[in-house]
CSV table of C-alpha atoms and ligand atoms in Angstrom, one decimal:
chain,number,residue,atom,x,y,z
A,17,UNK,CA,30.9,8.6,-13.9
A,18,UNK,CA,27.2,9.7,-13.6
A,19,UNK,CA,24.9,9.2,-10.7
A,20,UNK,CA,21.2,9.0,-11.0
A,21,UNK,CA,20.5,12.3,-9.2
A,22,UNK,CA,22.2,14.1,-12.1
A,23,UNK,CA,19.9,12.5,-14.6
A,24,UNK,CA,16.5,13.2,-13.1
A,25,UNK,CA,15.3,15.0,-16.2
A,26,UNK,CA,17.2,12.7,-18.6
A,27,UNK,CA,15.9,13.0,-22.1
A,28,UNK,CA,13.0,15.3,-21.2
A,29,UNK,CA,12.4,17.8,-23.9
A,30,UNK,CA,12.0,21.1,-22.2
A,31,UNK,CA,11.0,24.2,-24.1
A,32,UNK,CA,12.0,27.3,-22.1
A,33,UNK,CA,10.2,30.5,-22.9
A,34,UNK,CA,11.9,33.7,-21.8
A,35,UNK,CA,10.0,37.0,-21.6
A,36,UNK,CA,11.3,40.6,-21.2
A,37,UNK,CA,11.8,41.0,-17.5
A,38,UNK,CA,14.9,41.8,-15.5
A,39,UNK,CA,14.6,38.2,-14.1
A,40,UNK,CA,15.6,37.0,-17.6
A,41,UNK,CA,19.2,36.9,-16.4
A,42,UNK,CA,18.2,34.1,-14.1
A,43,UNK,CA,17.2,32.1,-17.2
A,44,UNK,CA,20.9,31.5,-17.8
A,45,UNK,CA,21.2,29.7,-14.5
A,46,UNK,CA,18.0,27.9,-15.1
A,47,UNK,CA,19.1,26.7,-18.5
A,48,UNK,CA,22.4,25.4,-17.1
A,49,UNK,CA,20.6,23.5,-14.3
A,50,UNK,CA,18.1,21.9,-16.8
A,51,UNK,CA,20.9,20.8,-19.1
A,52,UNK,CA,22.9,19.4,-16.2
A,53,UNK,CA,20.0,17.3,-15.1
A,54,UNK,CA,19.9,15.6,-18.5
A,55,UNK,CA,17.1,17.6,-20.3
A,56,UNK,CA,17.2,18.6,-23.9
A,57,UNK,CA,16.5,22.4,-23.8
A,58,UNK,CA,15.2,24.6,-26.7
A,59,UNK,CA,14.6,28.2,-26.0
A,60,UNK,CA,12.1,30.8,-27.3
A,61,UNK,CA,12.6,34.4,-26.4
A,62,UNK,CA,10.3,37.3,-26.9
A,63,UNK,CA,12.0,40.3,-28.6
A,64,UNK,CA,12.0,42.3,-25.5
A,65,UNK,CA,13.7,39.5,-23.6
A,66,UNK,CA,16.7,39.9,-25.9
A,67,UNK,CA,17.3,43.4,-24.4
A,68,UNK,CA,17.8,41.8,-21.0
A,69,UNK,CA,20.0,38.8,-21.9
A,70,UNK,CA,21.9,37.9,-25.0
A,71,UNK,CA,20.6,35.0,-27.1
A,72,UNK,CA,24.2,33.9,-27.6
A,73,UNK,CA,24.5,33.2,-23.8
A,74,UNK,CA,21.4,31.0,-23.9
A,75,UNK,CA,22.2,29.2,-27.2
A,76,UNK,CA,25.7,28.4,-25.8
A,77,UNK,CA,24.2,27.1,-22.5
A,78,UNK,CA,21.4,25.2,-24.1
A,79,UNK,CA,23.5,23.9,-27.1
A,80,UNK,CA,20.7,24.8,-29.4
A,81,UNK,CA,19.9,27.9,-31.5
A,82,UNK,CA,17.6,30.4,-29.7
A,83,UNK,CA,14.4,31.2,-31.5
A,84,UNK,CA,12.6,34.6,-31.4
A,85,UNK,CA,10.6,35.0,-34.5
A,86,UNK,CA,8.4,32.9,-36.8
A,87,UNK,CA,11.1,33.3,-39.5
A,88,UNK,CA,14.8,33.4,-38.7
A,89,UNK,CA,16.8,36.6,-39.2
A,90,UNK,CA,18.2,35.5,-42.5
A,91,UNK,CA,14.6,34.9,-43.6
A,92,UNK,CA,15.2,31.3,-44.8
A,93,UNK,CA,14.0,29.2,-41.9
A,94,UNK,CA,10.5,28.9,-40.7
A,95,UNK,CA,10.4,28.2,-37.0
A,96,UNK,CA,7.4,26.0,-36.8
A,97,UNK,CA,5.4,26.6,-33.6
A,98,UNK,CA,3.3,23.5,-34.1
A,99,UNK,CA,6.5,21.3,-34.3
A,100,UNK,CA,8.0,23.0,-31.3
A,101,UNK,CA,4.7,22.5,-29.3
A,102,UNK,CA,4.7,18.8,-30.2
A,103,UNK,CA,8.4,18.3,-29.5
A,104,UNK,CA,8.1,19.6,-25.9
A,105,UNK,CA,7.4,17.3,-22.9
A,106,UNK,CA,7.2,20.4,-20.8
A,107,UNK,CA,6.8,24.1,-21.8
A,108,UNK,CA,8.3,26.3,-19.0
A,109,UNK,CA,7.9,30.0,-19.3
A,110,UNK,CA,10.3,31.7,-17.0
A,111,UNK,CA,10.2,34.6,-16.5
A,112,UNK,CA,6.6,35.1,-17.5
A,113,UNK,CA,5.7,38.8,-17.7
A,114,UNK,CA,2.3,40.3,-17.0
A,115,UNK,CA,2.0,41.0,-20.8
A,116,UNK,CA,2.7,37.4,-21.9
A,117,UNK,CA,0.4,36.0,-19.2
A,118,UNK,CA,-2.3,38.3,-20.4
A,119,UNK,CA,-1.8,37.2,-24.0
A,120,UNK,CA,-1.8,33.5,-23.0
A,121,UNK,CA,-5.0,34.0,-20.9
A,122,UNK,CA,-6.8,35.6,-23.9
A,123,UNK,CA,-5.5,33.4,-26.7
A,124,UNK,CA,-3.4,36.1,-28.4
A,125,UNK,CA,-0.6,34.7,-30.5
A,126,UNK,CA,1.3,37.6,-32.1
A,127,UNK,CA,4.7,36.1,-31.4
A,128,UNK,CA,6.4,32.7,-31.6
A,129,UNK,CA,6.2,32.1,-27.9
A,130,UNK,CA,2.4,32.7,-27.5
A,131,UNK,CA,1.7,30.8,-30.8
A,132,UNK,CA,3.7,27.8,-29.5
A,133,UNK,CA,1.7,28.0,-26.2
A,134,UNK,CA,-1.5,27.6,-28.1
A,135,UNK,CA,-0.1,24.6,-30.0
A,136,UNK,CA,1.6,22.8,-27.1
A,137,UNK,CA,-0.1,19.6,-25.9
A,138,UNK,CA,2.4,19.1,-23.0
A,139,UNK,CA,2.1,20.4,-19.4
A,140,UNK,CA,2.8,24.2,-19.3
A,141,UNK,CA,4.4,25.9,-16.3
A,142,UNK,CA,4.8,29.7,-15.9
A,143,UNK,CA,7.0,31.4,-13.4
A,144,UNK,CA,5.7,35.0,-13.2
A,145,UNK,CA,8.1,37.9,-12.6
A,146,UNK,CA,6.8,41.5,-12.2
A,147,UNK,CA,6.5,44.4,-9.9
A,148,UNK,CA,4.4,44.2,-6.7
A,149,UNK,CA,1.5,46.3,-8.0
A,150,UNK,CA,1.4,44.6,-11.4
A,151,UNK,CA,1.2,41.2,-9.6
A,152,UNK,CA,-1.6,42.4,-7.4
A,153,UNK,CA,-3.6,44.2,-10.1
A,154,UNK,CA,-7.1,42.7,-10.5
A,155,UNK,CA,-6.4,42.2,-14.2
A,156,UNK,CA,-3.3,40.1,-13.5
A,157,UNK,CA,-5.2,38.2,-10.8
A,158,UNK,CA,-8.0,37.4,-13.3
A,159,UNK,CA,-5.5,36.3,-15.9
A,160,UNK,CA,-3.7,34.0,-13.4
A,161,UNK,CA,-7.1,32.6,-12.5
A,162,UNK,CA,-7.9,31.9,-16.2
A,163,UNK,CA,-4.6,30.3,-16.8
A,164,UNK,CA,-4.9,28.0,-13.8
A,165,UNK,CA,-8.4,27.0,-15.0
A,166,UNK,CA,-6.7,26.2,-18.4
A,167,UNK,CA,-4.2,23.9,-16.6
A,168,UNK,CA,-1.2,26.2,-16.7
A,169,UNK,CA,0.8,25.5,-13.6
A,170,UNK,CA,1.7,28.8,-12.0
A,171,UNK,CA,5.0,28.6,-10.1
A,172,UNK,CA,4.6,30.8,-7.0
A,173,UNK,CA,6.4,34.1,-7.0
A,174,UNK,CA,8.8,34.8,-4.2
A,175,UNK,CA,8.8,37.8,-1.9
A,176,UNK,CA,11.7,40.2,-1.4
A,177,UNK,CA,13.4,43.2,-3.0
A,178,UNK,CA,12.1,44.0,-6.5
A,179,UNK,CA,14.0,45.7,-9.3
A,180,UNK,CA,11.8,48.8,-8.8
A,181,UNK,CA,13.2,49.1,-5.3
A,182,UNK,CA,9.8,48.1,-3.8
A,183,UNK,CA,9.7,45.2,-1.3
A,184,UNK,CA,7.0,42.4,-1.7
A,185,UNK,CA,5.7,39.6,-3.9
A,186,UNK,CA,6.6,39.4,-7.5
A,187,UNK,CA,10.1,38.0,-7.8
A,188,UNK,CA,10.5,35.0,-10.1
A,189,UNK,CA,11.1,31.8,-8.2
A,190,UNK,CA,14.8,30.9,-7.9
A,191,UNK,CA,16.1,28.6,-10.7
A,192,UNK,CA,16.9,25.9,-8.1
A,193,UNK,CA,13.2,26.0,-6.9
A,194,UNK,CA,11.9,25.7,-10.4
A,195,UNK,CA,14.2,22.8,-11.1
A,196,UNK,CA,13.2,21.1,-7.9
A,197,UNK,CA,9.5,21.4,-8.8
A,198,UNK,CA,10.0,20.0,-12.3
A,199,UNK,CA,12.1,17.1,-11.0
A,200,UNK,CA,9.5,16.2,-8.4
A,201,UNK,CA,6.7,16.4,-11.0
A,202,UNK,CA,8.8,14.2,-13.3
A,203,UNK,CA,9.5,11.5,-10.8
A,204,UNK,CA,5.8,11.5,-9.8
A,205,UNK,CA,4.8,11.0,-13.5
A,206,UNK,CA,3.7,7.5,-14.4
A,207,UNK,CA,6.5,5.6,-16.0
A,208,UNK,CA,5.2,2.8,-18.1
A,209,UNK,CA,8.1,0.3,-17.6
A,210,UNK,CA,8.9,0.9,-13.9
A,211,UNK,CA,10.2,-2.4,-12.3
A,212,UNK,CA,10.5,-4.2,-15.7
A,213,UNK,CA,13.7,-5.7,-17.0
A,214,UNK,CA,14.3,-5.3,-20.7
A,215,UNK,CA,17.0,-6.9,-22.9
A,216,UNK,CA,17.9,-4.9,-26.0
A,217,UNK,CA,20.4,-5.7,-28.8
A,218,UNK,CA,21.9,-3.0,-30.9
A,219,UNK,CA,24.4,-2.4,-33.7
A,220,UNK,CA,26.2,-4.7,-36.1
A,221,UNK,CA,28.3,-7.8,-35.5
A,222,UNK,CA,31.8,-8.3,-36.9
A,223,UNK,CA,32.7,-11.8,-38.0
A,224,UNK,CA,36.5,-12.1,-38.2
A,225,UNK,CA,38.2,-13.5,-41.3
A,226,UNK,CA,41.7,-13.1,-39.9
A,227,UNK,CA,43.3,-10.8,-37.2
A,228,UNK,CA,42.7,-7.7,-39.4
A,229,UNK,CA,39.6,-8.4,-41.5
A,230,UNK,CA,36.0,-9.0,-40.8
A,231,UNK,CA,32.5,-9.3,-42.4
A,232,UNK,CA,30.3,-6.5,-41.0
A,233,UNK,CA,27.4,-4.4,-42.0
A,234,UNK,CA,26.4,-0.7,-42.0
A,235,UNK,CA,24.3,-0.7,-38.8
A,236,UNK,CA,25.1,2.3,-36.7
A,237,UNK,CA,23.3,1.1,-33.5
A,238,UNK,CA,21.3,4.4,-33.3
A,239,UNK,CA,17.9,2.7,-33.2
A,240,UNK,CA,19.0,0.2,-30.5
A,241,UNK,CA,20.6,2.9,-28.4
A,242,UNK,CA,17.5,5.1,-28.7
A,243,UNK,CA,15.3,2.1,-27.6
A,244,UNK,CA,17.6,1.4,-24.6
A,245,UNK,CA,17.5,5.0,-23.5
A,246,UNK,CA,13.7,5.3,-23.9
A,247,UNK,CA,13.0,2.0,-22.0
A,248,UNK,CA,15.3,3.2,-19.2
A,249,UNK,CA,13.6,6.6,-19.2
A,250,UNK,CA,10.3,4.8,-18.8
A,251,UNK,CA,11.7,3.2,-15.6
A,252,UNK,CA,13.0,-0.2,-17.0
A,253,UNK,CA,16.3,-1.7,-16.0
A,254,UNK,CA,17.9,-2.3,-19.3
A,255,UNK,CA,20.6,-4.8,-20.4
A,256,UNK,CA,22.0,-3.6,-23.7
A,257,UNK,CA,24.0,-6.1,-25.7
A,258,UNK,CA,25.8,-3.9,-28.1
A,259,UNK,CA,27.8,-4.9,-31.2
A,260,UNK,CA,30.8,-2.8,-32.3
A,261,UNK,CA,29.6,0.8,-32.6
A,262,UNK,CA,31.1,4.1,-31.4
A,263,UNK,CA,27.8,5.1,-29.8
A,264,UNK,CA,27.4,4.8,-26.1
A,265,UNK,CA,25.1,5.7,-23.3
A,266,UNK,CA,25.7,6.9,-19.7
A,267,UNK,CA,22.2,6.3,-18.6
A,268,UNK,CA,22.4,4.9,-15.0
A,269,UNK,CA,19.7,2.3,-15.7
A,270,UNK,CA,21.4,0.8,-18.7
A,271,UNK,CA,24.0,-2.0,-18.2
A,272,UNK,CA,26.0,-2.4,-21.5
A,273,UNK,CA,27.6,-5.6,-22.6
A,274,UNK,CA,29.9,-5.0,-25.5
A,275,UNK,CA,30.3,-7.9,-28.0
A,276,UNK,CA,31.9,-8.3,-31.4
A,277,UNK,CA,30.5,-11.4,-33.1
A,278,UNK,CA,27.1,-13.0,-33.6
A,279,UNK,CA,28.2,-15.9,-31.4
A,280,UNK,CA,29.1,-13.6,-28.5
A,281,UNK,CA,25.8,-11.8,-28.9
A,282,UNK,CA,24.0,-15.1,-28.9
A,283,UNK,CA,25.8,-16.2,-25.6
A,284,UNK,CA,25.1,-12.8,-23.9
A,285,UNK,CA,21.4,-12.9,-24.9
A,286,UNK,CA,20.9,-16.5,-23.7
A,287,UNK,CA,22.5,-15.7,-20.4
A,288,UNK,CA,20.4,-12.6,-19.7
A,289,UNK,CA,17.0,-13.4,-21.3
A,290,UNK,CA,15.8,-15.6,-18.4
A,291,UNK,CA,16.1,-12.6,-16.0
A,292,UNK,CA,14.1,-10.3,-18.3
A,293,UNK,CA,10.4,-9.5,-18.8
A,294,UNK,CA,10.9,-8.4,-22.4
A,295,UNK,CA,13.5,-8.4,-25.2
A,296,UNK,CA,13.8,-6.2,-28.2
A,297,UNK,CA,16.3,-7.5,-30.8
A,298,UNK,CA,17.2,-4.6,-33.0
A,299,UNK,CA,20.8,-5.6,-33.8
A,300,UNK,CA,21.8,-6.4,-37.4
A,301,UNK,CA,23.3,-9.8,-36.7
A,302,UNK,CA,25.4,-11.5,-39.4
A,303,UNK,CA,23.6,-14.5,-40.8
A,304,UNK,CA,26.9,-16.1,-41.8
A,305,UNK,CA,30.4,-16.2,-40.3
A,306,UNK,CA,33.6,-17.6,-41.7
A,307,UNK,CA,34.0,-21.3,-41.3
A,308,UNK,CA,37.5,-20.7,-40.0
A,309,UNK,CA,39.2,-17.6,-38.7
A,310,UNK,CA,42.9,-17.5,-39.8
A,311,UNK,CA,45.2,-16.9,-36.8
A,312,UNK,CA,47.6,-14.9,-39.0
A,313,UNK,CA,46.9,-12.3,-41.6
A,314,UNK,CA,45.9,-14.0,-44.9
A,315,UNK,CA,48.4,-13.1,-47.6
A,316,UNK,CA,47.3,-12.4,-51.2
A,317,UNK,CA,48.0,-15.0,-53.8
A,318,UNK,CA,47.7,-14.9,-57.6
A,319,UNK,CA,44.4,-16.8,-58.0
A,320,UNK,CA,40.9,-16.1,-56.8
A,321,UNK,CA,40.0,-16.5,-53.2
A,322,UNK,CA,37.0,-18.3,-51.8
A,323,UNK,CA,35.8,-17.8,-48.3
A,324,UNK,CA,33.7,-20.6,-46.8
A,325,UNK,CA,30.9,-19.4,-44.5
A,326,UNK,CA,28.7,-21.2,-42.0
A,327,UNK,CA,25.4,-20.1,-40.7
A,328,UNK,CA,25.2,-18.2,-37.3
A,329,UNK,CA,22.5,-19.1,-34.8
A,330,UNK,CA,19.3,-17.1,-35.0
A,331,UNK,CA,19.2,-15.4,-31.6
A,332,UNK,CA,15.7,-14.1,-31.9
A,333,UNK,CA,14.4,-17.5,-33.0
A,334,UNK,CA,16.1,-19.2,-30.1
A,335,UNK,CA,14.7,-16.7,-27.6
A,336,UNK,CA,11.3,-17.2,-29.2
A,337,UNK,CA,11.5,-21.0,-28.5
A,338,UNK,CA,12.2,-20.2,-24.8
A,339,UNK,CA,10.1,-17.1,-24.3
A,340,UNK,CA,7.4,-18.5,-21.9
A,341,UNK,CA,5.4,-15.4,-20.9
A,342,UNK,CA,8.1,-12.9,-21.8
A,343,UNK,CA,7.3,-10.2,-24.5
A,344,UNK,CA,9.5,-10.6,-27.5
A,345,UNK,CA,10.0,-8.0,-30.2
A,346,UNK,CA,12.0,-8.4,-33.4
A,347,UNK,CA,13.0,-6.1,-36.3
A,348,UNK,CA,12.8,-6.8,-40.0
A,349,UNK,CA,14.7,-4.9,-42.7
A,350,UNK,CA,13.2,-5.7,-46.1
A,351,UNK,CA,13.6,-4.6,-49.7
A,352,UNK,CA,10.6,-6.3,-51.3
A,353,UNK,CA,7.2,-7.8,-50.2
A,354,UNK,CA,8.0,-6.1,-47.0
A,355,UNK,CA,4.9,-6.8,-44.9
A,356,UNK,CA,4.6,-10.4,-46.1
A,357,UNK,CA,8.2,-11.1,-45.1
A,358,UNK,CA,7.8,-9.4,-41.8
A,359,UNK,CA,4.6,-11.4,-41.1
A,360,UNK,CA,6.5,-14.6,-41.8
A,361,UNK,CA,9.3,-13.7,-39.4
A,362,UNK,CA,6.7,-12.7,-36.7
A,363,UNK,CA,5.3,-16.2,-36.8
A,364,UNK,CA,8.5,-18.2,-37.4
A,365,UNK,CA,10.3,-16.5,-34.5
A,366,UNK,CA,7.2,-16.6,-32.1
A,367,UNK,CA,7.2,-12.8,-31.6
A,368,UNK,CA,4.6,-10.5,-30.0
A,369,UNK,CA,5.3,-7.9,-32.5
A,370,UNK,CA,7.8,-7.0,-35.2
A,371,UNK,CA,9.1,-3.6,-36.3
A,372,UNK,CA,9.4,-3.4,-40.1
A,373,UNK,CA,11.6,-0.9,-41.9
A,374,UNK,CA,11.8,-0.9,-45.6
A,375,UNK,CA,14.9,0.2,-47.5
A,376,UNK,CA,12.5,1.5,-50.1
A,377,UNK,CA,11.5,4.4,-47.8
A,378,UNK,CA,13.7,7.4,-48.0
A,379,UNK,CA,15.3,8.2,-44.6
A,380,UNK,CA,14.7,4.7,-43.2
A,381,UNK,CA,17.1,2.0,-42.1
A,382,UNK,CA,20.9,2.1,-41.5
A,383,UNK,CA,23.0,5.2,-40.9
A,384,UNK,CA,20.1,7.7,-40.8
A,385,UNK,CA,18.9,9.7,-37.8
A,386,UNK,CA,15.3,9.0,-39.0
A,387,UNK,CA,13.3,5.9,-39.5
A,388,UNK,CA,9.9,4.9,-40.9
A,389,UNK,CA,8.4,1.9,-39.3
A,390,UNK,CA,5.4,-0.4,-39.5
A,391,UNK,CA,4.5,-2.5,-36.5
A,392,UNK,CA,2.8,-5.9,-37.1
A,393,UNK,CA,1.6,-7.8,-34.1
A,394,UNK,CA,0.6,-11.4,-33.4
A,395,UNK,CA,-3.1,-10.4,-33.5
A,396,UNK,CA,-2.8,-9.4,-37.1
A,397,UNK,CA,-2.9,-5.7,-36.3
A,398,UNK,CA,-0.8,-3.4,-38.5
A,399,UNK,CA,0.2,0.2,-37.5
A,400,UNK,CA,2.0,2.4,-40.0
A,401,UNK,CA,4.0,5.4,-38.7
A,402,UNK,CA,5.4,8.5,-40.4
A,403,UNK,CA,9.1,9.1,-41.0
A,404,UNK,CA,10.4,10.4,-37.6
A,405,UNK,CA,13.6,10.9,-35.7
A,406,UNK,CA,14.9,7.6,-34.3
A,407,UNK,CA,14.4,8.9,-30.7
A,408,UNK,CA,10.7,9.5,-31.5
A,409,UNK,CA,10.4,6.1,-33.2
A,410,UNK,CA,11.9,4.6,-30.0
A,411,UNK,CA,9.0,6.2,-28.1
A,412,UNK,CA,6.4,4.7,-30.4
A,413,UNK,CA,8.0,1.2,-30.0
A,414,UNK,CA,8.4,1.4,-26.2
A,415,UNK,CA,4.8,2.7,-25.9
A,416,UNK,CA,3.7,-0.4,-27.9
A,417,UNK,CA,5.7,-2.6,-25.6
A,418,UNK,CA,4.4,-1.0,-22.4
A,419,UNK,CA,0.8,-1.7,-23.6
A,420,UNK,CA,1.5,-5.4,-23.2
A,421,UNK,CA,2.3,-4.9,-19.5
A,422,UNK,CA,-0.5,-2.5,-18.8
A,423,UNK,CA,-3.3,-4.3,-20.5
B,7,CTP,N1,18.4,-11.8,-35.8
B,7,CTP,C1,19.0,-12.6,-34.7
B,7,CTP,N2,20.0,-13.4,-35.0
B,7,CTP,C2,20.4,-13.6,-36.2
B,7,CTP,C3,19.8,-12.9,-37.3
B,7,CTP,C4,18.8,-12.0,-37.0
B,7,CTP,O1,18.6,-12.4,-33.6
B,7,CTP,N3,21.4,-14.5,-36.4
B,7,CTP,C5,17.3,-10.9,-35.5
B,7,CTP,C6,17.5,-9.5,-35.7
B,7,CTP,O2,18.0,-8.8,-34.6
B,7,CTP,C7,16.1,-9.0,-36.1
B,7,CTP,C8,15.5,-10.1,-36.7
B,7,CTP,O3,16.2,-11.3,-36.3
B,7,CTP,O4,15.4,-8.7,-34.9
B,7,CTP,C9,15.4,-10.1,-38.2
B,7,CTP,O5,16.6,-10.1,-38.8
B,7,CTP,P1,16.7,-10.2,-40.4
B,7,CTP,O6,18.2,-10.3,-40.7
B,7,CTP,O7,16.0,-9.1,-41.0
B,7,CTP,O8,16.0,-11.5,-40.8
B,7,CTP,P2,16.5,-12.9,-40.9
B,7,CTP,O9,15.6,-13.8,-40.1
B,7,CTP,O10,17.9,-13.0,-40.7
B,7,CTP,O11,16.1,-13.2,-42.5
B,7,CTP,P3,16.7,-12.7,-43.8
B,7,CTP,O12,18.1,-12.2,-43.6
B,7,CTP,O13,16.6,-13.8,-44.7
B,7,CTP,O14,15.8,-11.5,-44.2
């Protein structure tokens, strides 16, 4: 069971830069604390940092490969500093040595870490660690001043015994203090759906033919789960109505209602929609269900078999007829005349916007970790997005939804 205090950095992308200082050993504790608080952690080390702590320790704790060079040691993977900079929600350099701080202050980018610093668009934090005299040197003071002016948030050094044997200022802040600071900063950040209640449907539905067989589809539920987590991360209280999928979430702000059939999903949505401010229906709901479900396993016979199907209720359309001032978002998965079909659904189902994915786009739709979407809205605006990871697509969709509340 998880409680919310363990998830204060839930889903935050934290890029941790580790420089060559004796304090690098503390980066192991820091990594563990960040991972425990729910963050995704990727690590860049300078080459000299690898002399102080083994990359294997950090890759094990972060559950991600540790990066040191622009090209990996086998020479066949390019570690793209621009992609890393864009991935990060926070770039934390801890420990930050006098050398790396000097490079950052002057725009030098002769290694993966400093090149990533120049590419990063997210907030950057540096936790310096060095000897007393290096910390007090006028050049270091000037570099710290420049970095502060460039919006790098310097995490105060602590005072005490230093590795040199000297006493004084220069120790890296303790990992617990760094975590505390990031958590406070994170909770103070504006969350676009704070106080909103959002209903989300995800996954396939299974329509039973008999006790062992059903009509289903290939939806994995990944897109809907990513939407639920992103909405919760933005402060919403989420009701997730989930068809049969092995995927799950432990986010404390998501209440999951597991259903099997289109009819069960219909009932759950109708029950919870009135309490919500918005709904995003991303489930792949069966349009037809068997007329009758056999109570016993159907035995094969010699002739052909015909299955009689009846239409299920259109959940999205029903919510559209009762939406009042709620925001309603639908999905459309199309194979031809994509935008025209999506536009028709947008109008017919009384939606605020519709998320279109086309099976003609490689990497989009069911079973993939990626998706390529187009958003069409009721004001006839169309936004086309690149192929992205489903978690990043979820951010785009939730950002679009948030704009309706923050207008
Ligand atoms: N949907 C729903 N209830 C259904 C069928 C679909 O709520 N019984 C929702 C889906 O969750 C999605 C949207 O409607 O948000 C579009 O579903 P889709 O199957 O693509 O469109 P349909 O309207 O069913 O039309 P068609 O299958 O003819 O393309």
